[in-house]
CSV table of C-alpha atoms in Angstrom, one decimal:
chain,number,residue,atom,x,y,z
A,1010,UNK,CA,92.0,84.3,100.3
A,1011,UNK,CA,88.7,84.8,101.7
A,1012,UNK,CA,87.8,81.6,99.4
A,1013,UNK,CA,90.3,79.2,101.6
A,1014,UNK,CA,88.5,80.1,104.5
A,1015,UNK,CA,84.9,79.4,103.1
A,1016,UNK,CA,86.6,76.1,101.8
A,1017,UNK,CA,87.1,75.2,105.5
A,1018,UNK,CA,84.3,76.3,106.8
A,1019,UNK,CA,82.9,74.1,104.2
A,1020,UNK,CA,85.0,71.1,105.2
A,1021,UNK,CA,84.1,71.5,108.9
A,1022,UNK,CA,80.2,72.3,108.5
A,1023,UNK,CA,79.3,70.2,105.7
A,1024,UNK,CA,81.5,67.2,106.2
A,1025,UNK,CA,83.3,66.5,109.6
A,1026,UNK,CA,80.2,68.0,111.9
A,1027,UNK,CA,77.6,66.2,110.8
A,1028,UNK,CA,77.7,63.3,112.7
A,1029,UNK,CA,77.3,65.9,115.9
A,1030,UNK,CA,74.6,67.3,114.0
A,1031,UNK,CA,73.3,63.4,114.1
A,1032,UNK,CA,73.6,62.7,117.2
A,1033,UNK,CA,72.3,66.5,118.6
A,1034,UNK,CA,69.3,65.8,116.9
A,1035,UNK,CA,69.0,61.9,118.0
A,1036,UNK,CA,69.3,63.4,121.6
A,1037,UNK,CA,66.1,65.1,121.9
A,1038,UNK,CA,64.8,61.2,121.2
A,1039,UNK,CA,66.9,58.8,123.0
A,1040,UNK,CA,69.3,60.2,125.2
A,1041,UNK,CA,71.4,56.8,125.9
A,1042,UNK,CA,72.3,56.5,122.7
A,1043,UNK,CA,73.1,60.3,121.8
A,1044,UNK,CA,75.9,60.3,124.9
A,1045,UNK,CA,77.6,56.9,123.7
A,1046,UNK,CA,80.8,58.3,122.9
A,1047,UNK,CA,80.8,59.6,126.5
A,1048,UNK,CA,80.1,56.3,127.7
A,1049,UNK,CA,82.9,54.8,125.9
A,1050,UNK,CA,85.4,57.7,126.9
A,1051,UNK,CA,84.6,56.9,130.5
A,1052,UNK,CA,85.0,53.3,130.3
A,1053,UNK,CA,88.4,54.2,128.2
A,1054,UNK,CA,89.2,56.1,131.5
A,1055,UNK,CA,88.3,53.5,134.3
A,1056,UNK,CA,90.3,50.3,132.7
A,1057,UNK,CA,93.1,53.0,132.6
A,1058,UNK,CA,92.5,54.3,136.2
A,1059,UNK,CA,92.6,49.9,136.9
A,1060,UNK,CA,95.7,49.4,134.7
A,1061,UNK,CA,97.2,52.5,137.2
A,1062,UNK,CA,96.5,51.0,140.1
A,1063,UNK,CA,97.4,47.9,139.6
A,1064,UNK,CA,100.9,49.0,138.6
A,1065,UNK,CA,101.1,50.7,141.7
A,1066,UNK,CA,100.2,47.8,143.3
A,1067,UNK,CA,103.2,45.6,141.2
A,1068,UNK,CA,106.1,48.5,142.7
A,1069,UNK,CA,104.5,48.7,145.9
A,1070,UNK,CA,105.1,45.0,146.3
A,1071,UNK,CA,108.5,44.8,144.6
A,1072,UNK,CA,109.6,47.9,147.1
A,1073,UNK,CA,110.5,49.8,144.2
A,1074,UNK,CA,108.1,52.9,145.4
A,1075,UNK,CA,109.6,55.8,146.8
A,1076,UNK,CA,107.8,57.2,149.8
A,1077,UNK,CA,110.3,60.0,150.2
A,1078,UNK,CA,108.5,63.2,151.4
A,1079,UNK,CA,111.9,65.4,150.7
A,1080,UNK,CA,111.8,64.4,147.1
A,1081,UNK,CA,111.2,68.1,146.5
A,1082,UNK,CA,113.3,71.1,147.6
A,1083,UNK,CA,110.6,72.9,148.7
A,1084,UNK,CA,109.8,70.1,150.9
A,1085,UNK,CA,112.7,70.2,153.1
């Protein structure tokens, strides 16, 4: 049993880390390109945040948004 757990440990360490290990190490030289993934991740999240408000923009328009304040019991 203990062997299955090295294995992964294996996996994980040896294999699916190391490009963290890459780009921990390429940070100390050139921080831009060590935080590209966050870069993308945030552009990901403001043409989503766009794509959002434009659609509430399209029911807004159509009327199809519902304003109701009571839409909760507790609200009443």
């Amino acid at each position: 049993m203990k062997s299955f757990f090295e294995a992964i440990q294996s996996l994980f360490v040896d294999f699916l880390f190391k490009p963290f290990d890459w780009l921990r190490s390429l940070e100390l030289t050139d921080w831009w390109t060590a935080n590209t993934i966050n870069w993308i991740f945030i552009l990901i999240c403001c043409g989503a945040m766009l794509y959002w408000m434009k659609q509430l923009r399209v029911f807004k328009s159509n009327n199809e948004d519902e304003q109701d304040t009571t839409a909760h019991s507790f609200l009443k």
